[in-house]
Amino acid sequence: GKTYFTYHPFDSLALLQKKTLNNYSEDIEFSSFEELYGGYISDLRIEVSGIYKNCENKLKNKGKLSYEWNDSVPCTVISLFEDSCIKKGISYTDGGTDYYVYSPHLGGLADTANSLYALKKLVFDEKKVSFSEFVDILSRNWENAEDLRHYALNSLEYYGNDNDEVDIIVSRILSDFADICNELEKTNSFRFPAGVSTFGRQIGWRDYRLALPCGQPAKSVLANNMAPTPQTAFKGPTAIINSYCKADLSRISNGAALDIRIMPNDVQGEDGISALTSLIKAFCVQGGFFMQIDVSDSSILRKAQESPEDYPALAVRVAGWNARFVTLSKEWQDMIIDNMEK
């Protein structure tokens, strides 16, 4: 009852594509994967530092009692439940709390890690294409490179398949992200914990995303939260959980939600419930702490699209919340169905 909290989402994939890889400009070049990864983490540090500085500036203007007219709407209800706001006579949004938590939230993690992994394998390890050639292909959205795109999409095992080689990239990004947040937090009086989420922003981010090195074309709706990138996870929920739990999730103290979709037939009857219980227990034993399970069949969702009046209570897990499927826009419905079928 004494804390103000907000989070600041950013697209880690856009950071890789538009900053580190300079919009796939022919002027960009890296001679090794480690040099590429180092360049990305340097850009990540600049991005997170910018978020921190913005939060620091906002905090400077909070907590001062003023008798001047304030055009912003007061946050009255929350303020009534904050002891410090009542004592100070200052609203929750104006600095009435004693403590402040600003959390940067990294989005598109699976997409970023998969892109780095594809660059590592295709350019630096297997040498199927030079760095400059690959950048040119990506700038053309895979035009005239369908064979390489097919290889990238179907021959490499990405995050969500229990592949140590790519999962360690996910772990490195999270660890370096947490290090940056911790270093910045020590310089001021507010908390700055790392978090991971998209919460549906992948729809809004779609139009700004370029072609992915792992095979997806430009303007794709991609991974939600810490779920795998669509079209990349083929070994089932256990492999997805194994990939997720390899990271030190205790360092991402503001949360890293894993979305799991399970077919209804897989959890029917006593055996199905027992399997689901075992899956959740294994998740906890391995260090997982935030999993969102959606049991649904895409064929039923398509029927609900066609005849919404027949499915008024059909619920789905959207991102950080549940929703009645028929109340969602078609764009959101299509995203949920598309992710389920991929």
XYZ file of C-alpha atoms in Angstrom:
342
model
C 0.000 0.000 0.000
C 2.929 2.398 -0.419
C 4.196 1.724 -3.954
C 3.727 3.276 -7.385
C 4.326 0.855 -10.270
C 4.446 1.115 -14.036
C 6.230 -0.770 -16.792
C 7.825 0.382 -20.029
C 7.622 -2.074 -22.948
C 9.996 -2.021 -25.905
C 10.498 -4.268 -28.929
C 13.834 -6.066 -28.701
C 13.470 -7.363 -32.274
C 13.102 -3.837 -33.674
C 16.229 -2.923 -31.717
C 18.165 -5.726 -33.429
C 16.806 -5.011 -36.900
C 16.811 -1.231 -36.926
C 19.733 -0.347 -34.666
C 22.241 -3.195 -34.577
C 21.607 -4.252 -38.198
C 20.816 -0.682 -39.291
C 17.620 -1.563 -41.195
C 19.633 -4.177 -43.121
C 21.852 -1.524 -44.620
C 24.687 -2.663 -46.889
C 27.017 -0.545 -44.750
C 26.693 -2.865 -41.737
C 29.170 -5.714 -41.211
C 30.151 -8.096 -38.396
C 33.043 -10.524 -38.631
C 31.873 -12.945 -35.903
C 28.812 -13.869 -33.913
C 30.351 -12.538 -30.702
C 30.936 -9.180 -32.359
C 27.316 -9.153 -33.526
C 26.018 -10.134 -30.098
C 28.205 -7.519 -28.423
C 26.840 -4.858 -30.758
C 23.302 -5.861 -29.898
C 23.904 -5.730 -26.139
C 25.494 -2.303 -26.552
C 22.318 -1.107 -28.292
C 20.216 -2.776 -25.597
C 22.123 -0.847 -22.942
C 21.445 2.440 -24.752
C 17.733 1.605 -25.057
C 17.289 0.624 -21.409
C 19.367 3.585 -20.218
C 17.044 5.866 -22.173
C 14.026 4.350 -20.418
C 15.771 4.812 -17.074
C 16.592 8.445 -17.774
C 12.992 9.128 -18.762
C 11.750 7.573 -15.512
C 14.306 9.556 -13.521
C 13.102 12.815 -15.065
C 9.468 11.971 -14.337
C 10.240 11.192 -10.703
C 11.894 14.577 -10.181
C 8.537 16.276 -10.627
C 6.573 13.948 -8.348
C 5.729 14.226 -4.665
C 5.544 18.002 -4.388
C 2.347 19.358 -2.923
C 0.974 22.072 -5.197
C -2.044 24.322 -4.997
C -1.967 25.102 -8.707
C -4.642 23.782 -11.044
C -3.744 20.301 -12.321
C -5.199 19.389 -15.723
C -4.598 15.638 -15.255
C -7.354 13.431 -13.850
C -6.538 12.333 -10.273
C -6.197 8.599 -9.616
C -8.625 8.716 -6.719
C -9.573 5.080 -6.116
C -6.014 3.726 -6.021
C -4.926 6.701 -3.912
C -7.498 5.730 -1.264
C -5.818 2.326 -0.913
C -2.312 3.791 -0.557
C -1.487 4.770 3.030
C 1.211 7.173 1.929
C -1.106 9.025 -0.476
C -3.628 9.593 2.299
C -0.976 10.870 4.719
C 0.593 13.208 2.158
C -2.650 14.341 0.529
C -1.108 13.710 -2.895
C -2.533 11.462 -5.636
C -0.987 8.128 -6.622
C 0.009 9.468 -10.028
C 1.401 12.748 -8.646
C 3.953 11.216 -6.282
C 1.953 10.386 -3.179
C 3.553 6.963 -2.683
C 6.698 6.266 -0.683
C 8.241 3.845 -3.158
C 8.535 3.749 -6.949
C 8.971 0.817 -9.309
C 9.626 1.453 -12.995
C 10.158 -1.780 -14.918
C 11.511 -1.970 -18.475
C 9.801 -4.873 -20.285
C 11.652 -6.535 -23.125
C 9.303 -7.775 -25.875
C 9.909 -10.145 -28.779
C 12.579 -12.136 -26.943
C 12.060 -15.396 -28.846
C 12.088 -13.540 -32.173
C 15.333 -11.762 -31.286
C 17.090 -14.889 -30.023
C 15.977 -16.906 -33.052
C 17.192 -14.174 -35.391
C 20.603 -14.093 -33.719
C 20.767 -17.888 -33.795
C 19.899 -18.020 -37.519
C 22.599 -15.446 -38.262
C 25.069 -17.482 -36.208
C 24.290 -20.740 -37.985
C 23.781 -19.596 -41.572
C 26.552 -16.987 -41.730
C 29.241 -17.789 -39.192
C 28.974 -21.556 -38.529
C 27.656 -23.211 -41.699
C 28.745 -20.378 -44.014
C 25.800 -20.905 -46.337
C 25.810 -17.212 -47.138
C 28.035 -14.233 -46.366
C 26.899 -11.585 -43.908
C 26.506 -8.943 -46.614
C 24.602 -11.356 -48.879
C 22.250 -12.337 -46.051
C 21.578 -8.715 -45.125
C 20.732 -8.024 -48.771
C 18.321 -10.981 -48.859
C 16.597 -9.774 -45.700
C 16.333 -6.231 -47.053
C 14.406 -7.733 -50.010
C 12.102 -9.666 -47.651
C 13.521 -13.026 -48.834
C 12.715 -12.284 -52.475
C 14.457 -14.771 -54.821
C 15.859 -16.687 -51.837
C 13.076 -19.153 -51.115
C 15.410 -22.149 -50.792
C 17.472 -20.443 -48.103
C 14.308 -19.210 -46.387
C 12.922 -22.760 -46.362
C 16.176 -24.013 -44.856
C 16.208 -21.283 -42.210
C 12.603 -21.936 -41.278
C 12.608 -25.734 -41.275
C 16.139 -27.043 -40.742
C 17.182 -25.180 -37.595
C 15.779 -25.887 -34.138
C 14.752 -22.619 -32.508
C 13.730 -21.587 -29.007
C 10.979 -23.865 -27.719
C 12.517 -27.129 -28.979
C 14.859 -27.762 -26.016
C 17.929 -26.905 -28.104
C 20.765 -25.737 -25.835
C 22.494 -23.800 -28.597
C 19.641 -21.333 -29.085
C 18.334 -21.475 -25.520
C 21.676 -20.200 -24.246
C 21.225 -17.096 -26.414
C 17.878 -16.472 -24.689
C 19.595 -16.928 -21.315
C 22.438 -14.570 -22.251
C 20.059 -11.828 -23.383
C 18.046 -12.100 -20.156
C 21.177 -12.117 -18.005
C 22.698 -9.110 -19.764
C 19.347 -7.300 -19.631
C 19.113 -7.932 -15.878
C 22.712 -6.737 -15.400
C 21.931 -3.465 -17.177
C 18.817 -2.902 -15.056
C 20.661 -3.705 -11.822
C 23.545 -1.355 -12.636
C 21.164 1.505 -13.397
C 19.034 0.840 -10.328
C 22.018 1.409 -8.022
C 22.319 5.015 -9.176
C 18.949 6.259 -7.876
C 16.207 5.821 -5.295
C 13.642 3.902 -7.343
C 13.507 0.216 -8.239
C 14.201 -0.735 -11.848
C 13.573 -4.502 -12.179
C 13.752 -6.347 -15.492
C 10.613 -7.857 -17.015
C 9.597 -9.618 -20.231
C 6.257 -9.186 -21.982
C 4.414 -8.266 -25.149
C 0.799 -8.634 -23.897
C -0.542 -8.479 -27.448
C 1.700 -5.659 -28.668
C 3.001 -7.941 -31.399
C -0.063 -6.858 -33.393
C 0.847 -3.181 -33.132
C 4.544 -3.921 -33.725
C 3.847 -6.013 -36.827
C 3.905 -3.141 -39.324
C 7.347 -2.005 -38.168
C 9.074 -5.380 -38.220
C 11.357 -6.381 -41.080
C 12.045 -9.864 -42.451
C 13.514 -12.219 -39.842
C 16.752 -14.209 -40.369
C 14.879 -17.280 -39.056
C 12.538 -17.250 -42.066
C 9.474 -15.169 -41.186
C 8.600 -12.439 -43.691
C 8.253 -8.766 -42.839
C 5.129 -7.588 -41.004
C 4.496 -10.936 -39.306
C 2.629 -11.264 -36.009
C 5.275 -12.970 -33.906
C 5.923 -14.315 -30.389
C 3.793 -13.388 -27.399
C 5.568 -12.835 -24.076
C 8.124 -15.685 -23.719
C 6.294 -18.112 -25.972
C 8.146 -19.426 -29.036
C 7.974 -17.636 -32.360
C 5.080 -19.002 -34.475
C 6.080 -21.833 -36.869
C 9.204 -22.695 -34.883
C 8.279 -25.011 -31.959
C 7.487 -28.597 -32.958
C 8.272 -30.764 -29.924
C 5.329 -29.985 -27.674
C 4.762 -28.264 -24.306
C 7.504 -30.154 -22.447
C 10.212 -28.943 -24.837
C 8.865 -25.382 -24.624
C 9.006 -25.486 -20.825
C 12.535 -26.928 -20.902
C 13.708 -24.088 -23.154
C 12.058 -21.457 -20.962
C 13.412 -22.825 -17.679
C 17.068 -22.861 -18.765
C 17.295 -19.125 -18.071
C 17.843 -17.785 -14.550
C 14.318 -16.453 -14.267
C 14.865 -15.280 -10.685
C 16.747 -12.323 -12.174
C 13.682 -11.238 -14.181
C 11.854 -10.239 -11.038
C 9.070 -8.321 -12.782
C 7.882 -11.398 -14.608
C 8.422 -13.403 -17.788
C 5.144 -15.015 -18.837
C 5.227 -18.263 -20.796
C 2.117 -18.966 -22.888
C 1.330 -22.651 -23.478
C -1.486 -23.929 -25.699
C -2.777 -27.477 -25.227
C -5.353 -29.359 -27.297
C -8.501 -30.383 -25.362
C -7.986 -34.069 -26.218
C -4.644 -34.021 -24.398
C -6.223 -33.199 -21.030
C -9.409 -35.261 -21.165
C -10.271 -37.677 -18.380
C -8.218 -38.663 -15.352
C -5.111 -39.390 -17.416
C -5.310 -35.975 -19.035
C -5.651 -34.170 -15.705
C -2.748 -36.204 -14.314
C -0.596 -35.254 -17.318
C -1.458 -31.577 -16.900
C -0.684 -31.729 -13.171
C 2.689 -33.342 -13.885
C 3.476 -30.677 -16.487
C 2.813 -27.893 -13.979
C 4.847 -29.617 -11.251
C 7.783 -30.097 -13.635
C 7.571 -26.432 -14.576
C 7.875 -25.410 -10.917
C 10.671 -27.886 -10.141
C 12.765 -26.501 -13.013
C 12.453 -22.943 -11.749
C 9.545 -21.666 -13.813
C 7.234 -19.199 -12.094
C 4.819 -17.681 -14.630
C 2.947 -19.949 -17.058
C -0.357 -19.229 -18.789
C -2.110 -22.349 -20.119
C -4.811 -22.142 -22.782
C -6.726 -25.351 -23.560
C -8.534 -24.729 -26.834
C -9.085 -26.090 -30.332
C -8.688 -23.786 -33.331
C -11.552 -25.503 -35.159
C -13.916 -24.508 -32.345
C -12.607 -20.951 -32.449
C -13.274 -20.764 -36.185
C -16.830 -21.915 -35.588
C -17.141 -19.197 -32.939
C -16.012 -16.623 -35.507
C -18.714 -17.760 -37.904
C -21.494 -18.112 -35.318
C -20.618 -15.954 -32.283
C -24.148 -16.247 -30.911
C -23.526 -19.980 -30.309
C -20.362 -19.416 -28.235
C -21.043 -16.483 -25.873
C -19.028 -17.927 -22.966
C -16.041 -19.391 -24.840
C -12.970 -18.010 -23.035
C -9.357 -17.827 -24.195
C -6.131 -16.667 -22.612
C -5.172 -13.577 -24.599
C -1.924 -12.331 -23.060
C -2.003 -11.261 -19.434
C -5.727 -11.755 -19.150
C -8.654 -13.965 -20.164
C -11.342 -12.825 -22.577
C -14.518 -14.116 -24.126
C -13.416 -14.996 -27.622
C -16.422 -13.518 -29.444
C -15.843 -10.089 -27.849
C -12.383 -9.733 -29.432
C -11.784 -7.946 -32.730
C -11.243 -10.156 -35.776
C -7.585 -9.130 -35.825
C -7.090 -10.475 -32.306
C -9.166 -13.578 -33.034
C -7.076 -14.326 -36.129
C -3.847 -13.901 -34.153
C -4.982 -16.390 -31.494
C -6.114 -18.939 -34.098
C -2.991 -18.456 -36.198
C -0.643 -18.961 -33.234
C -2.571 -22.053 -32.201
C -2.291 -23.651 -35.622
C 1.430 -22.895 -35.947
